[in-house]
PDB file of C-alpha atoms in Angstrom:
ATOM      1  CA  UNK F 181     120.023  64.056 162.378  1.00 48.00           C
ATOM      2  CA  UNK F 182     118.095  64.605 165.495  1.00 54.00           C
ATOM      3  CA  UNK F 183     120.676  64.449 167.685  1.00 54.00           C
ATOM      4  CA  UNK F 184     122.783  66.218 165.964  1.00 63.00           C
ATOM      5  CA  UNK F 185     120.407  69.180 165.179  1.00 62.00           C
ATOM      6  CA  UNK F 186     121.276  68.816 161.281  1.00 60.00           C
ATOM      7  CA  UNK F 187     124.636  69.888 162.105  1.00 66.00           C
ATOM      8  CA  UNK F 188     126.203  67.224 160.203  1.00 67.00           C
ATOM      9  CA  UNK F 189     123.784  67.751 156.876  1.00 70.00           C
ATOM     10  CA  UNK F 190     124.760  69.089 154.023  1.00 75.00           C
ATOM     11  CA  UNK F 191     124.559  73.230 153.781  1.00 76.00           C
ATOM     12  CA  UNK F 192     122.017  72.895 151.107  1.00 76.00           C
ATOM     13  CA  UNK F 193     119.528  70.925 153.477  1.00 76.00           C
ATOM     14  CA  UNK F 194     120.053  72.586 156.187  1.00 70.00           C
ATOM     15  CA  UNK F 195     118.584  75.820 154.757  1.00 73.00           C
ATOM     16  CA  UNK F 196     116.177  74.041 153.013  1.00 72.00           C
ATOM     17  CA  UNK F 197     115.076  72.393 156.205  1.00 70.00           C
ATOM     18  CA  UNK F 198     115.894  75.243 158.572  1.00 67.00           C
ATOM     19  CA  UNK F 199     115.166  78.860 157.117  1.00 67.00           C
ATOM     20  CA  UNK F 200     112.364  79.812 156.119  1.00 62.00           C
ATOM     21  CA  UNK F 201     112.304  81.370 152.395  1.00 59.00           C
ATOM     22  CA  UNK F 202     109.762  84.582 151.608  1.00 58.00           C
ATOM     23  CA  UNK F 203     107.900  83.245 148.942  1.00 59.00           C
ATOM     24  CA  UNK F 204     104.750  84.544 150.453  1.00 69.00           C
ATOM     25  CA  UNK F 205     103.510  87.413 147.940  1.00 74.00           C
ATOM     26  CA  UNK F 206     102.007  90.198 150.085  1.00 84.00           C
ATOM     27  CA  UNK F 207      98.476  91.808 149.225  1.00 86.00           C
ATOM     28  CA  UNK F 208     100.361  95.098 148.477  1.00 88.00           C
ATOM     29  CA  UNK F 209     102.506  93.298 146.125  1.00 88.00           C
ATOM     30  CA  UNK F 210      99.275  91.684 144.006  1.00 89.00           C
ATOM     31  CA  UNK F 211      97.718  95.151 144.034  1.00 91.00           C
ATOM     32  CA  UNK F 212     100.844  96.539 142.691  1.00 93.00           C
ATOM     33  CA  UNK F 213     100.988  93.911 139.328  1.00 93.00           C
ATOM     34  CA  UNK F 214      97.204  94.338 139.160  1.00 95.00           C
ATOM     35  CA  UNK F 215      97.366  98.068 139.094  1.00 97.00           C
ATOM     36  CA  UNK F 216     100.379  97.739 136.553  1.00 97.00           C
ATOM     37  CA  UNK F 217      98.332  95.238 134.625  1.00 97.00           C
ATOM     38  CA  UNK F 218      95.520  97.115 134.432  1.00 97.00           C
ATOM     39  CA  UNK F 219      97.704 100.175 133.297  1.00 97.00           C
ATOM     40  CA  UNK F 220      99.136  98.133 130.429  1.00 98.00           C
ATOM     41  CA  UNK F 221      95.946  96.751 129.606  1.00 98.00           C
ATOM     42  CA  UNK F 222      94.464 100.706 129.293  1.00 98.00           C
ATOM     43  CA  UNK F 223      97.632 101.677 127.369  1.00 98.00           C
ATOM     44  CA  UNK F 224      96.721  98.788 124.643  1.00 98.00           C
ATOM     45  CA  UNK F 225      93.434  99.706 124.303  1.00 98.00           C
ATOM     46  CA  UNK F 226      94.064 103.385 123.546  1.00 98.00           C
ATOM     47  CA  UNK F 227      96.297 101.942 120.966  1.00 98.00           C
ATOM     48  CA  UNK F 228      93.991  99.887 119.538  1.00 97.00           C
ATOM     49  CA  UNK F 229      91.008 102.710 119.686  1.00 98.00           C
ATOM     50  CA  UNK F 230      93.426 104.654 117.593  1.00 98.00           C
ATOM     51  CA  UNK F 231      94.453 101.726 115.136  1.00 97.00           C
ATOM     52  CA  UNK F 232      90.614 101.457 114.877  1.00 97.00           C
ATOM     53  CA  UNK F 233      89.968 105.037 114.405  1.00 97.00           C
ATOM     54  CA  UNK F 234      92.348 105.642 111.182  1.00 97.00           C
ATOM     55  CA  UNK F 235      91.080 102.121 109.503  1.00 97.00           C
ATOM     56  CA  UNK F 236      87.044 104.079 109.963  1.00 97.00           C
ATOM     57  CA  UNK F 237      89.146 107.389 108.406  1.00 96.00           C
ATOM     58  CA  UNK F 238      90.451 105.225 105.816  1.00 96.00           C
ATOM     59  CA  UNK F 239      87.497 103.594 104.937  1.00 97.00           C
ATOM     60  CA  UNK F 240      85.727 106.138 105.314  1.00 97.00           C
ATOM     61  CA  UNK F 241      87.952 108.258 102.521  1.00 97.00           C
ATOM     62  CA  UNK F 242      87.861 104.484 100.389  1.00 97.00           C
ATOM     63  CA  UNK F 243      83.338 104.393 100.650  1.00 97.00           C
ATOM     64  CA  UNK F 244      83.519 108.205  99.550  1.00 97.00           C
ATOM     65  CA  UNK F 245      86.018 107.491  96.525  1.00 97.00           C
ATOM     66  CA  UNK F 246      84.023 104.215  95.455  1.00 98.00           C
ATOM     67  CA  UNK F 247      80.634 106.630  95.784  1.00 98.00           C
ATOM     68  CA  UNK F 248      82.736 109.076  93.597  1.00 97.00           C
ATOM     69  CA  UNK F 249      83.406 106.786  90.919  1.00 98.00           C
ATOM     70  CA  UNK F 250      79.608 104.813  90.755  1.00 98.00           C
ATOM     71  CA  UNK F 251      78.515 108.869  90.479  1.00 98.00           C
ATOM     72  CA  UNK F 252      80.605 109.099  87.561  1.00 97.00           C
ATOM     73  CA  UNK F 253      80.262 105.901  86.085  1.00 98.00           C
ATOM     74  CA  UNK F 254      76.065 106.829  86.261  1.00 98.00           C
ATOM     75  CA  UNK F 255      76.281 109.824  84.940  1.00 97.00           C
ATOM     76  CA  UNK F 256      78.416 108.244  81.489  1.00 97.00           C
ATOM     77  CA  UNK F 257      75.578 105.583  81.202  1.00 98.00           C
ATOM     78  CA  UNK F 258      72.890 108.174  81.506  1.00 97.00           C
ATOM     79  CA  UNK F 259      74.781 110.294  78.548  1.00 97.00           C
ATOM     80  CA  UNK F 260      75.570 106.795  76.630  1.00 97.00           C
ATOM     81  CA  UNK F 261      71.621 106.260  77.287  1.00 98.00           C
ATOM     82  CA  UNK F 262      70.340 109.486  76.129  1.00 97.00           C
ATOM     83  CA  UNK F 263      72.679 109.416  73.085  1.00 98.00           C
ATOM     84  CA  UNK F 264      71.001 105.701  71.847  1.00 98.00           C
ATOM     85  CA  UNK F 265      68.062 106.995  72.566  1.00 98.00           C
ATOM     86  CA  UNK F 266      68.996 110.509  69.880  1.00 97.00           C
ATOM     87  CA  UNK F 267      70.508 107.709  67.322  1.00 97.00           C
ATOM     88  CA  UNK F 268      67.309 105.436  67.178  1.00 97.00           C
ATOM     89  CA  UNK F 269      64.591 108.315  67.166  1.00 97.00           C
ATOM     90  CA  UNK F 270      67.032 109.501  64.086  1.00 96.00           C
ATOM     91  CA  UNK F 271      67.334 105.937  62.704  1.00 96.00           C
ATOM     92  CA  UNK F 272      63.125 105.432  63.284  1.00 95.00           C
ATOM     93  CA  UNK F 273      62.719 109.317  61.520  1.00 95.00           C
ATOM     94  CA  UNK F 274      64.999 108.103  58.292  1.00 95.00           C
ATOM     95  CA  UNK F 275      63.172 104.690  58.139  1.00 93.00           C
ATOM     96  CA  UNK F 276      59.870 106.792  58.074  1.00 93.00           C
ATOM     97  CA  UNK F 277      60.932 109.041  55.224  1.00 91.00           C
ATOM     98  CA  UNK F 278      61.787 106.021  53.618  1.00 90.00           C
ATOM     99  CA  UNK F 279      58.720 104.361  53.909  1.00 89.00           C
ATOM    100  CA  UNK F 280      57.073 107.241  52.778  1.00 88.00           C
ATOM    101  CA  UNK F 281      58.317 107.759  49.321  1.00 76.00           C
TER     102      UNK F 281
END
């Protein structure tokens, strides 16, 4: 093949052997997919600050319902409570009254 300066090879192996092939990736060219990368990588997390932002508004709205509710479901006790506490003074008067005659 020497002698011959590959000119009986195949095609393939000469311009295997013989070109050279630009696989070399220039520093412009990494800046350029870091840069895009980088943009992606900003564009995601704006997305994801915003998927983040309505879940805290919806949570938000779900804590202030739930506070809502345990309000209301105080406030029933606190009637159911005070009316007990009417039926047994009434109960404790009659059983006096009773007791008495």
């Amino acid at each position: 093949g020497l002698v011959t300066a590959g000119w009986l090879w195949p095609p393939q192996v000469r311009e295997r052997l013989l070109c050279q092939t630009n696989v070399r990736i220039s520093r412009a060219d990494i800046a350029i997919n870091a840069k895009k990368e980088v943009s992606k990588l900003r564009h995601e997390l704006r997305n994801l600050k915003r998927e983040v932002l309505h879940e805290k508004k919806g949570d938000k709205r779900e804590v202030m319902k739930m506070k809502a509710e345990v309000e209301e479901l105080q406030s029933s006790v606190l009637s159911d409570l005070t009316q007990i506490r009417e039926i047994m003074t009434t109960l404790l008067e009659l059983e006096r009254e009773k007791a008495q005659k």
